[in-house]
Short mmCIF file of C-alpha atoms in Angstrom, two decimals:
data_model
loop_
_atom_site.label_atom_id
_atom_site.label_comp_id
_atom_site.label_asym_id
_atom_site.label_seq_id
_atom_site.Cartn_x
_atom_site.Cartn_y
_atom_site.Cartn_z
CA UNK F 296 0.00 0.00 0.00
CA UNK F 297 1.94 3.17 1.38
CA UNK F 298 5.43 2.90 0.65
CA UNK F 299 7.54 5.05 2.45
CA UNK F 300 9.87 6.64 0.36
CA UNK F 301 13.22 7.74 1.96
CA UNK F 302 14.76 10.77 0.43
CA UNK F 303 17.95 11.13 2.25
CA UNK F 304 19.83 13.69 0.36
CA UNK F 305 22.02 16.47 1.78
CA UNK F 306 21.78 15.47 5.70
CA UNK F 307 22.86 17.64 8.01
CA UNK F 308 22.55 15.47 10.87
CA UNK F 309 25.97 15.54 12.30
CA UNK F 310 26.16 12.05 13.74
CA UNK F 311 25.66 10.41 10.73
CA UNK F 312 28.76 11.59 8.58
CA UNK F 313 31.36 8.55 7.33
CA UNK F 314 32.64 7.98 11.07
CA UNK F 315 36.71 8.13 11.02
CA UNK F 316 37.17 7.35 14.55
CA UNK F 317 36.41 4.24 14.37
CA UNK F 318 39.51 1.65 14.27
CA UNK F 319 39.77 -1.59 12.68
CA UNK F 320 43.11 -3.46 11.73
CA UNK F 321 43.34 -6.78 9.50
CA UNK F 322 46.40 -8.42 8.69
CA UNK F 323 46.52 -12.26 6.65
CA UNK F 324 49.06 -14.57 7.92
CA UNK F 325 49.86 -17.61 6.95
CA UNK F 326 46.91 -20.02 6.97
CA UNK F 327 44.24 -17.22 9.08
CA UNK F 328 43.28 -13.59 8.90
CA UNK F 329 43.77 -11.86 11.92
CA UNK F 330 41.44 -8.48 12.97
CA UNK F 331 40.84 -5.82 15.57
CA UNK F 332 39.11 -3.37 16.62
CA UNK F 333 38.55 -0.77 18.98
CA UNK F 334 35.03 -1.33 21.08
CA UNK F 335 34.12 2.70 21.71
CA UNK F 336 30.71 4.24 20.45
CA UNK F 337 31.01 7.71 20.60
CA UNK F 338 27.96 10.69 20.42
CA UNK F 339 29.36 13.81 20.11
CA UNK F 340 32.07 14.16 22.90
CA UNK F 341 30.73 11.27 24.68
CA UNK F 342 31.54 8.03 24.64
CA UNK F 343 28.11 6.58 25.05
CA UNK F 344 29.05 2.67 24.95
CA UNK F 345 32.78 0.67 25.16
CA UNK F 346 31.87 -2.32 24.92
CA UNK F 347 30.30 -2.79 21.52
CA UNK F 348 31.44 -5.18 19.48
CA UNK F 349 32.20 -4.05 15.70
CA UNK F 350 33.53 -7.16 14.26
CA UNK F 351 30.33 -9.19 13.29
CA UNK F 352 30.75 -12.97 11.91
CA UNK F 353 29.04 -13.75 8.63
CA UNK F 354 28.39 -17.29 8.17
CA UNK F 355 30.83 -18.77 10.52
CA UNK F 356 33.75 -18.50 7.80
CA UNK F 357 34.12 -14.50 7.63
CA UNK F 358 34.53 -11.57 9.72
CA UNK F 359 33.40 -8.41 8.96
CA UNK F 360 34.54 -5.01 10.46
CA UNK F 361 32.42 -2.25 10.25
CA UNK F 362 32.98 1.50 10.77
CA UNK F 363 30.48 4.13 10.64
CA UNK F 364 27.49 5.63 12.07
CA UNK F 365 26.14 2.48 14.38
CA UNK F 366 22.59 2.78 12.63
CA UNK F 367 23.48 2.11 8.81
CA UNK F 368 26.65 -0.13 10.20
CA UNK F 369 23.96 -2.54 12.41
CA UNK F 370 20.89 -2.30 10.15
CA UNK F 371 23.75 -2.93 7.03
CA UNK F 372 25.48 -6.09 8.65
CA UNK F 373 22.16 -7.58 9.46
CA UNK F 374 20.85 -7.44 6.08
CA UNK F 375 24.10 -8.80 4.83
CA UNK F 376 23.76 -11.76 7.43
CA UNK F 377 20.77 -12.80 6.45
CA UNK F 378 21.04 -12.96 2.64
CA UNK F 379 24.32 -15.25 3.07
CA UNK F 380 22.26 -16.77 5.46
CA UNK F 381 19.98 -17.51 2.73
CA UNK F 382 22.29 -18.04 0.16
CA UNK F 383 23.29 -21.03 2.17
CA UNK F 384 19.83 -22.41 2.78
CA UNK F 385 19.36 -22.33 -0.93
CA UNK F 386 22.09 -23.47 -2.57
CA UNK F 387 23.00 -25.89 0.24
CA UNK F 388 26.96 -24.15 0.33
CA UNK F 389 28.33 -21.19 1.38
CA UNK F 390 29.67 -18.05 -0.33
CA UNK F 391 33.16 -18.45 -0.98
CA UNK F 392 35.62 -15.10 0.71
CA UNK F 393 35.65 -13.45 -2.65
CA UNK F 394 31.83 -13.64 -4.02
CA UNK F 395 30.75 -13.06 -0.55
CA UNK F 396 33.49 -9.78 -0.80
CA UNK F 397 31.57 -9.22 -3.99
CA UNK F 398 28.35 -9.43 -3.36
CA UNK F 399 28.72 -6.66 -0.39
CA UNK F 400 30.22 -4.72 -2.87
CA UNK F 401 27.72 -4.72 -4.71
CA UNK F 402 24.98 -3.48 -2.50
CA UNK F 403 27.56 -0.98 -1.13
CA UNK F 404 27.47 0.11 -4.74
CA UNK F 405 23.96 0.07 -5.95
CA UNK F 406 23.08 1.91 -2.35
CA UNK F 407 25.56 4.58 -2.90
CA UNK F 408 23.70 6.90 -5.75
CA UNK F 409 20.14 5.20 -4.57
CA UNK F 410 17.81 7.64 -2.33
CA UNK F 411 19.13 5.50 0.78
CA UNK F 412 22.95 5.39 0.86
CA UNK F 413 24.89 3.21 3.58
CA UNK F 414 27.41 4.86 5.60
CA UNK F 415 29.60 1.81 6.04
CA UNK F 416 32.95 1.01 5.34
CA UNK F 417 34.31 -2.67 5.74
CA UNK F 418 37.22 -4.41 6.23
CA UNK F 419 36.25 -8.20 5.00
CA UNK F 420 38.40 -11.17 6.01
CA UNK F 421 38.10 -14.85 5.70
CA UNK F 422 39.81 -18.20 4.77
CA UNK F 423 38.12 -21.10 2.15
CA UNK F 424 40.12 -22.94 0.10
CA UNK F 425 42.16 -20.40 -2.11
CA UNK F 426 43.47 -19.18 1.37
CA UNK F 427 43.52 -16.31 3.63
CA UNK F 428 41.93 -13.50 2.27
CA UNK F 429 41.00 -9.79 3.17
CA UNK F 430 39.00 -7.39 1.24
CA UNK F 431 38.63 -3.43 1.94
CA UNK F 432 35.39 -1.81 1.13
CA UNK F 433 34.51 1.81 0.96
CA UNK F 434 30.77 3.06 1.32
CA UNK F 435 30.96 4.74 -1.99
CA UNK F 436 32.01 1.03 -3.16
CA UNK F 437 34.97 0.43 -4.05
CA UNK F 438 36.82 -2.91 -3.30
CA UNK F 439 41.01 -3.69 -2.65
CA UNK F 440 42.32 -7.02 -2.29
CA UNK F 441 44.35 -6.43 0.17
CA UNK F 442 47.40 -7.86 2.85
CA UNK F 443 46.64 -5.64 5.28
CA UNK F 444 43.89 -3.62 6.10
CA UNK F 445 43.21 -0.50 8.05
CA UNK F 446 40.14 2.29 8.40
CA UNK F 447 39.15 5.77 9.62
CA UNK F 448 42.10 8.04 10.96
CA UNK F 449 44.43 5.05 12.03
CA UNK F 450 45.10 4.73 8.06
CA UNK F 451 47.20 7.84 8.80
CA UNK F 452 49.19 6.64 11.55
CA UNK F 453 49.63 3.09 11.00
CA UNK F 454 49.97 2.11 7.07
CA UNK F 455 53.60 3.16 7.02
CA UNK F 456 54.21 0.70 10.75
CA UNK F 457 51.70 -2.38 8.71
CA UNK F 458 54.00 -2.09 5.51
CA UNK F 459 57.07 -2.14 7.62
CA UNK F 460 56.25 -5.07 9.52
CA UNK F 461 53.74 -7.28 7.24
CA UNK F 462 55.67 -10.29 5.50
CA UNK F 463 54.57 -13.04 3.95
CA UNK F 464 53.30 -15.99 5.77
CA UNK F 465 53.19 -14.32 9.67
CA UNK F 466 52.59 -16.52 12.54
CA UNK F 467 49.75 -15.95 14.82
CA UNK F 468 52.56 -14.71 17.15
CA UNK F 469 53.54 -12.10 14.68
CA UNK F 470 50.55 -11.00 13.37
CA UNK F 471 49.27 -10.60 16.78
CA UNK F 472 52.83 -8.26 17.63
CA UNK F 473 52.01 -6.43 14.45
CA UNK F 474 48.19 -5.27 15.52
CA UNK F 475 49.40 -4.59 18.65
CA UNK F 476 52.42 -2.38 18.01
CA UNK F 477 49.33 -0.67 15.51
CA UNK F 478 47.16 -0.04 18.53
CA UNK F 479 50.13 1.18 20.34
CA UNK F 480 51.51 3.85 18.28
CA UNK F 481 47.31 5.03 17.88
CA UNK F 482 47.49 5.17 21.90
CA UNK F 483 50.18 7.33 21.60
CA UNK F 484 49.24 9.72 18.53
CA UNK F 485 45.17 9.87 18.46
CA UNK F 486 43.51 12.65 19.64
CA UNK F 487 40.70 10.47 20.60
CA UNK F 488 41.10 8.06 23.40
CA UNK F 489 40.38 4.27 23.39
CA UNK F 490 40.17 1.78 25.95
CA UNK F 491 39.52 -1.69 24.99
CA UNK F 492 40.47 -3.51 21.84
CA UNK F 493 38.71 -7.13 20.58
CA UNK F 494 40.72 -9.46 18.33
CA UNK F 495 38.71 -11.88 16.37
CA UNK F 496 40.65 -14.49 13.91
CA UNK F 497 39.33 -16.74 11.42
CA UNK F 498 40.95 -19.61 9.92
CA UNK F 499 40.19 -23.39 8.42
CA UNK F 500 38.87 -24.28 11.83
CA UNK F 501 36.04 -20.92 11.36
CA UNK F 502 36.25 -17.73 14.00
CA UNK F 503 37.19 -17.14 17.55
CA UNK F 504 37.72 -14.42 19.31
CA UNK F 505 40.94 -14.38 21.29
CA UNK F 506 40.34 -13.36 25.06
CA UNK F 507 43.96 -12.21 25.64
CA UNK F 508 46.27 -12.07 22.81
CA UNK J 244 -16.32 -1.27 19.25
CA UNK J 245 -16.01 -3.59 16.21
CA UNK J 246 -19.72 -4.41 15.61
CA UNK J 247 -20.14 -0.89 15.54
CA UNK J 248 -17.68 -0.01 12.41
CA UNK J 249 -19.02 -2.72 10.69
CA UNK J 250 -22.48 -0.93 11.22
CA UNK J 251 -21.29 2.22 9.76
CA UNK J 252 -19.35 0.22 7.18
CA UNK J 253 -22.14 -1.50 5.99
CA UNK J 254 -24.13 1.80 5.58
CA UNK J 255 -21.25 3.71 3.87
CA UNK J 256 -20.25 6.01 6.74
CA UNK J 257 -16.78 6.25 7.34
CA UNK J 258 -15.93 7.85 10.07
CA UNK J 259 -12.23 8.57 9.48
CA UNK J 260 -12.40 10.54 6.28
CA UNK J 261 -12.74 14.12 5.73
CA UNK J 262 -14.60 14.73 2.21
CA UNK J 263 -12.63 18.92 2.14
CA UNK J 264 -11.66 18.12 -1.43
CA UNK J 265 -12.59 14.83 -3.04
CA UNK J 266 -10.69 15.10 -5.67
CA UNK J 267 -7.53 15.36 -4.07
CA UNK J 268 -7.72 13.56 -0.98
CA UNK J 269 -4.72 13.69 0.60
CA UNK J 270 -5.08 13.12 4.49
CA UNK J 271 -2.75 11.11 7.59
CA UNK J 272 -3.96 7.78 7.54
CA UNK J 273 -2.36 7.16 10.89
CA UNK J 274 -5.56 6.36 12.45
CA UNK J 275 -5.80 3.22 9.85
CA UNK J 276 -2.38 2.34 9.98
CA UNK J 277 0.36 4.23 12.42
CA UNK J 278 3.03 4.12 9.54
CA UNK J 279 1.57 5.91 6.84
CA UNK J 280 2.20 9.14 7.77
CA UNK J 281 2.22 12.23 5.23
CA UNK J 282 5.54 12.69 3.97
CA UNK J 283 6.22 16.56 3.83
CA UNK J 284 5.15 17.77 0.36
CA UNK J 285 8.79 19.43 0.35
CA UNK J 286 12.10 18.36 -0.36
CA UNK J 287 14.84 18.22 2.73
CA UNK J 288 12.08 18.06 5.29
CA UNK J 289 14.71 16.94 7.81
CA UNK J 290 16.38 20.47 8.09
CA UNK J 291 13.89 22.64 6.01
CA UNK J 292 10.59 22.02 8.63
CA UNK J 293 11.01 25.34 10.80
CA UNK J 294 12.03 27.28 7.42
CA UNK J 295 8.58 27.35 6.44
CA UNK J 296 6.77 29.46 9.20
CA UNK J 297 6.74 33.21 8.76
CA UNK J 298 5.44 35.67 11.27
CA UNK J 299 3.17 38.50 10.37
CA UNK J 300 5.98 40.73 9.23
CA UNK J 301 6.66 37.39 6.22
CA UNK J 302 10.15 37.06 8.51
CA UNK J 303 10.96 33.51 8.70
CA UNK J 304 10.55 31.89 12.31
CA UNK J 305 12.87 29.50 13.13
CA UNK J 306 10.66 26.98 14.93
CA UNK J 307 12.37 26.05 18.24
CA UNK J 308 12.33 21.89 18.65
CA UNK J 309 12.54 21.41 22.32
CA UNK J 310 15.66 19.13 23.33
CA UNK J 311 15.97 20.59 27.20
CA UNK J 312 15.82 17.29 29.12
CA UNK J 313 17.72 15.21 31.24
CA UNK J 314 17.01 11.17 31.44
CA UNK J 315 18.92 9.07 32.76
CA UNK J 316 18.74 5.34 32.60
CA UNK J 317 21.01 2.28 34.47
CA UNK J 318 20.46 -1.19 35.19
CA UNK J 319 22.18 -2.89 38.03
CA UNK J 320 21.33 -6.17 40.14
CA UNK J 321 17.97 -5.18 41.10
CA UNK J 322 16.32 -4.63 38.16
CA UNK J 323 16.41 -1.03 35.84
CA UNK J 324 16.65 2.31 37.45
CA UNK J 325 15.11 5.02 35.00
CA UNK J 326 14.74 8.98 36.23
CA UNK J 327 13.69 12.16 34.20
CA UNK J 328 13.02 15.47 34.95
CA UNK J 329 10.51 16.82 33.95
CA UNK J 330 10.68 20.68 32.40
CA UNK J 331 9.40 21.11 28.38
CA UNK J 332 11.00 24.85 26.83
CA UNK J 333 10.31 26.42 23.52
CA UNK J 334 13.23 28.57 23.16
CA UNK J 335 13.30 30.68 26.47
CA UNK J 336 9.90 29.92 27.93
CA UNK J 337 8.70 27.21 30.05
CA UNK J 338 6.36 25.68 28.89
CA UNK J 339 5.30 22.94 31.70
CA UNK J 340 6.45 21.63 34.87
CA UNK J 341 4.89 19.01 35.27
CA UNK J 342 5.70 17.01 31.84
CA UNK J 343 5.65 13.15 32.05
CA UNK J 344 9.05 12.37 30.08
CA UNK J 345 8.82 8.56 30.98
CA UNK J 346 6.29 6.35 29.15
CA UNK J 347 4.58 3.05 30.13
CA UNK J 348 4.72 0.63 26.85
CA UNK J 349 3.62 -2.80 28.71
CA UNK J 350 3.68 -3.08 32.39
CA UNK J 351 7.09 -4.61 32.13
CA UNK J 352 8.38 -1.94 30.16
CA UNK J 353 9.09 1.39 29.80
CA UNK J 354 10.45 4.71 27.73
CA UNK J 355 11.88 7.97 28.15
CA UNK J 356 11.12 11.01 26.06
CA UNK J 357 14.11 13.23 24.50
CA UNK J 358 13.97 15.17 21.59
CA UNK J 359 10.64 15.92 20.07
CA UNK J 360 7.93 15.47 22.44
CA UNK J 361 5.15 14.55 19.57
CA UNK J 362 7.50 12.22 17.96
CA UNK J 363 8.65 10.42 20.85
CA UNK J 364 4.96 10.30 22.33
CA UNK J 365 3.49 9.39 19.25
CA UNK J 366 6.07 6.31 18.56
CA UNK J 367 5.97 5.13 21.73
CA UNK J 368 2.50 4.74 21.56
CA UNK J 369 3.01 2.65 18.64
CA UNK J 370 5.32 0.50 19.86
CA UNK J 371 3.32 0.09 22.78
CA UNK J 372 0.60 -1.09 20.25
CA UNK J 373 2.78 -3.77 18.38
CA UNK J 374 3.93 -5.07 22.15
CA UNK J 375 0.46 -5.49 22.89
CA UNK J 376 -0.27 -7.42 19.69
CA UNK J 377 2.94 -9.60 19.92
CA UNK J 378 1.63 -10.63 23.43
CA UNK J 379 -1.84 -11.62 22.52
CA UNK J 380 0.29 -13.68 19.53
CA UNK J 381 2.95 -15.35 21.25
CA UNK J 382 1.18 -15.52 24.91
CA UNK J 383 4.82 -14.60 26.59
CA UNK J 384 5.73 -10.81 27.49
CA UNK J 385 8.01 -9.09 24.31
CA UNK J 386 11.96 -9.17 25.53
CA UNK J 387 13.31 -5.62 25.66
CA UNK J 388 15.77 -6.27 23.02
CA UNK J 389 12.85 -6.97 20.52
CA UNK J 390 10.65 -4.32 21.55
CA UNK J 391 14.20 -1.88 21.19
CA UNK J 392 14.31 -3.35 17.76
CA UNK J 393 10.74 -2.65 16.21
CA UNK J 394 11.37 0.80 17.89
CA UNK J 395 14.52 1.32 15.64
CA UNK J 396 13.65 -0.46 12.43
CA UNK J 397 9.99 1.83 12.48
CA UNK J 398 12.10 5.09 12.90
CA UNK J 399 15.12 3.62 10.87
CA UNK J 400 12.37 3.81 7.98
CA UNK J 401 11.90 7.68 8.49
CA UNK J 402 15.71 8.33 8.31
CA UNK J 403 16.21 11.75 7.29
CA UNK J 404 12.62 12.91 7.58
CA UNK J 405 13.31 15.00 10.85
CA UNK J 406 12.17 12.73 13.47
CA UNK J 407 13.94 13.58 16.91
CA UNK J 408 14.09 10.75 19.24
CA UNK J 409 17.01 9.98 22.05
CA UNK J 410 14.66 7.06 23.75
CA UNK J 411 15.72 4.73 26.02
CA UNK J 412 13.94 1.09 26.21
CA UNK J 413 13.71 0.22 29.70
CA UNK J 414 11.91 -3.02 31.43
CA UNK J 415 12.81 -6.64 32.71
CA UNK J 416 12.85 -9.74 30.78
CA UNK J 417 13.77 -13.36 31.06
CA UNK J 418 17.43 -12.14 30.25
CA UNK J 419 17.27 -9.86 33.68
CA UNK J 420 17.06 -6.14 33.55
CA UNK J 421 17.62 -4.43 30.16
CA UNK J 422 18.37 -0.99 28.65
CA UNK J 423 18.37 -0.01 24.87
CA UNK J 424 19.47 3.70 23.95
CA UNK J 425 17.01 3.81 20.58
CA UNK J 426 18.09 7.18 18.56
CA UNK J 427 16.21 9.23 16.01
CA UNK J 428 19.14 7.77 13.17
CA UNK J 429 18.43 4.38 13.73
CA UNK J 430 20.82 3.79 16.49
CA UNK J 431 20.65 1.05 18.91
CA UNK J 432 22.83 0.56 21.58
CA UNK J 433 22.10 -1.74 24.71
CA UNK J 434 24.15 -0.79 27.49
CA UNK J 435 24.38 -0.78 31.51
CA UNK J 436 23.92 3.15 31.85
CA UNK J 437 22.79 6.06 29.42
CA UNK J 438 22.20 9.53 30.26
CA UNK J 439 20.24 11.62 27.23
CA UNK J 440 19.30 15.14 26.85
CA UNK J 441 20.86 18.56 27.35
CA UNK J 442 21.54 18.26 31.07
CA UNK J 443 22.58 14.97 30.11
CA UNK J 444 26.59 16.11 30.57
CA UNK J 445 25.99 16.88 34.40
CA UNK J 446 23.99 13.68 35.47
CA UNK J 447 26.95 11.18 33.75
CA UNK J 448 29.10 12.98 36.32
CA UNK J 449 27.41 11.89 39.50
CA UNK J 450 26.46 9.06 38.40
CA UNK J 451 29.74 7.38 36.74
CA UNK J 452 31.08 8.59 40.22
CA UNK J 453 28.73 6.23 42.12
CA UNK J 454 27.70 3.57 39.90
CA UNK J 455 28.62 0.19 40.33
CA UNK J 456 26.80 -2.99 39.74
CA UNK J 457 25.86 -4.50 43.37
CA UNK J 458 24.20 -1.53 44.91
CA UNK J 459 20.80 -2.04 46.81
CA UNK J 460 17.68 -0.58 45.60
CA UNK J 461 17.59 2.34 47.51
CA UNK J 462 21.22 3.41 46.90
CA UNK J 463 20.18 3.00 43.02
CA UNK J 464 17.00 5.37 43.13
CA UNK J 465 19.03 7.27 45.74
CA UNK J 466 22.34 7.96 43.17
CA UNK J 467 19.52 8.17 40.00
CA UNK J 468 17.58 11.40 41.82
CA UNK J 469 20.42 12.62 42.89
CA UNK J 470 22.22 12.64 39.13
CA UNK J 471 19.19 14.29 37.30
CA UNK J 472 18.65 16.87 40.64
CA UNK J 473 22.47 17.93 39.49
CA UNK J 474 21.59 18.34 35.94
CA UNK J 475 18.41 20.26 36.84
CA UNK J 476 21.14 22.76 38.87
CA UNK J 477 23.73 23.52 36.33
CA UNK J 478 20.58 23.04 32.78
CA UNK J 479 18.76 25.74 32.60
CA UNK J 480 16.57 23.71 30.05
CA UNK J 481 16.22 20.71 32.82
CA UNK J 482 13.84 21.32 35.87
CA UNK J 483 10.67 20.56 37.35
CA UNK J 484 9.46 17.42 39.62
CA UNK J 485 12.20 14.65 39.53
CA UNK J 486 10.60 11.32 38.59
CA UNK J 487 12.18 7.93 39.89
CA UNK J 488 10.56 4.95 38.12
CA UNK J 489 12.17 1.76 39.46
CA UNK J 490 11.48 -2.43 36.79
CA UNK J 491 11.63 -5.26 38.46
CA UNK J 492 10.79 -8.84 37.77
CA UNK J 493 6.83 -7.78 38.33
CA UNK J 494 7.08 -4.67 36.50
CA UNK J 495 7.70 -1.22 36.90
CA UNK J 496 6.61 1.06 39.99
CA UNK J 497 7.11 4.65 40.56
CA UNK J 498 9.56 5.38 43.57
CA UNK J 499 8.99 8.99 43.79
CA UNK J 500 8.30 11.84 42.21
CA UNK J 501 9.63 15.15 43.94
CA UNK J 502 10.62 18.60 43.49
CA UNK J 503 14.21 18.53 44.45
#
């Protein structure tokens, strides 16, 4: 009957800009793709929640980090959830990494000059048979295969430490010491204060998240 | 009730139409269904609204939305704590004393009001609606996360439109007590403590200070007064009667309600 149309142009609301405090880090090692992030949701100079989790787990083979405004970033994952959810019910197999990286894409893309675009970008990371692999995504749509993966401001601070450090094949060890030297140097540098970090890793076995890395 | 609009029905009254202009009838159906509101017959209704009002000199008024409030919400071992002032200004002028900023959905829950008093009344009323109708469904009590969720995914669909809403979700469910900050954007957060409105700033002061998870009731209602009492101090848009509304297992109960 009554559709609803939304006509979101030209917002001025200012909570719902791209959100660049938001940190995420994802680094592939050797068999797994390692990835952080910080837990803080902030509303204007408050930090209203730190304990939110912003790594969500798509079909128990692939992690995906959001950052963004916490409406479009929830109300985005969710849909994506659900339609590899039923992907899988249909087709009786799961997306692999890279048509799952694809697909995302692609509603990131078709969204973008709709009436309703999604202020999300993602950091993508998961392991099938071709391997560790980790995708970055851009709410206007645009897709990088890439080793290692950052978003928001700590792409400033922290690609120069990531290409220093990243080699091929890491440990767990090292790819852990390489997030966490990140995180360091944003503890020292950013403006804007963190407290807590999660690391979630996914590999042949599927995801964890690691309680004290 | 029923018998009676299929009476009027069959005789071709209709009570909720208003024949101004047959032609063009364009009216808020929100009386047949709460979601189809009019949509603004302008473009960039979410900043644009206030734009549109001109006094008798054709000056433009800037239509002052009231945001003066201070709720504050926390849960803790005894159930949900949730306190509000109670002051409603347009621009420099009080309007009331005596506004009721928290709302009773079911008996097990409740909401605040921040924001835009129609929207957040009128919304809340809905969602009071669909909790109603998912109990006489499902025969169990709706949990607060899913009545926090119909809340965001029904303003989530007005995105942009100029809806102001800083709600909390408040109320007890087989998961213990729970708290959802549900925003005007779409946001929603669940949480152990959120403090909304202008005087907002002050009351996360007093209460950070003495918050912690194992306090009795009364040092809960206790440290929630006195949080929005300090934000009524130091707001000038906070004031009024300081309401204490306490959820428990049973449902909610007002503690007090006093001019502090």
């Amino acid at each position: 009957r009554d559709i609803v149309v939304r006509f979101r142009k030209n917002e001025p609301e200012r909570s719902n800009v791209p959100n660049m405090t938001d940190i995420t880090f994802g680094v592939v090692g050797k068999d797994y793709v390692l990835m952080a992030s910080d837990t803080t949701i902030a509303r204007s100079i408050f930090k209203m929640k730190n304990n939110q989790n912003k790594i969500r787990t798509l079909d128990n083979h692939i992690l995906m980090a959001w950052n963004g405004p916490v409406a479009d970033s929830i109300n985005f994952s969710d849909y994506i959830e659900r339609n590899l959810e039923l992907y899988r019910f249909r087709n009786h197999s799961s997306l692999s990494v890279h048509a799952g990286a694809y697909y995302i894409r692609n509603e990131l893309a078709t969204a973008i000059r709709s009436r309703s675009p999604y202020q999300v970008n993602i950091l993508l990371g998961g392991v099938d048979k071709n391997g560790p692999a980790l995708y970055f995504m851009d709410y206007l749509g645009s897709i990088m295969k890439v080793n290692t993966g950052i978003q928001g401001y700590a792409q400033h601070m922290t690609y120069s430490l990531m290409d220093k450090q990243w080699h091929e094949d890491m440990s767990l060890e090292e790819g852990i010491a390489l997030i966490k030297d990140c995180i360091a140097e944003m503890k020292k540098r950013f403006l804007i204060s963190f407290d807590d970090t999660t690391f979630q890793i996914v590999d042949k076995d599927g995801v964890r998240v690691l309680d004290n890395p | 009730w029923s018998f009676k609009m299929a009476l009027e029905a069959l005789h071709g009254v209709c009570r909720y139409r208003c024949k101004i202009d047959e032609d063009n009838v364009t009216f808020p159906q929100n009386l047949l269904g709460q979601h189809n509101l009019l949509l603004p017959s302008f473009p960039k209704a979410n900043s644009q609204v206030g734009d549109y009002l001109v006094d008798e000199n054709g000056r433009k008024i800037k239509m002052q939305f009231a945001h003066g409030t201070t709720t504050l919400g926390f849960k803790f071992q005894g159930g949900t704590i949730l306190v509000a002032d109670s002051r409603a200004t347009s621009g420099q002028y009080i309007g009331s004393g005596t506004v009721r900023k928290i709302i009773p959905i079911t008996p097990n829950l409740l909401g605040t009001m921040a924001g835009g008093a129609a929207d957040c009344t009128y919304w809340e009323r809905v969602l009071a609606k669909q909790c109603k109708i998912y109990q006489l469904r499902n025969k169990v009590h709706i949990s607060v996360a899913a009545a926090s969720k119909l809340l965001a995914n029904m303003v989530y669909q007005y995105k942009g439109y100029g809806l102001s809403l800083g709600v909390m979700i408040a109320g007890y469910d087989k998961k213990g007590p729970g708290l959802y900050y549900v925003d005007n954007d779409g946001t929603r957060m669940a949480g152990n403590l959120f403090s909304i409105g202008s005087g907002s700033i002050y009351a996360y002061g007093v209460v950070d200070s003495g918050y912690h998870w194992d306090m009795t009731d009364a040092e809960a209602q206790d440290l929630g007064r006195r949080a929005v009492y300090h934000a009524t101090f130091r707001d000038g848009a906070s004031g009024g009667i300081v309401r204490v509304y306490h959820i428990k297992e049973d449902g909610w109960n007002i503690i007090s309600e006093e001019d502090c």
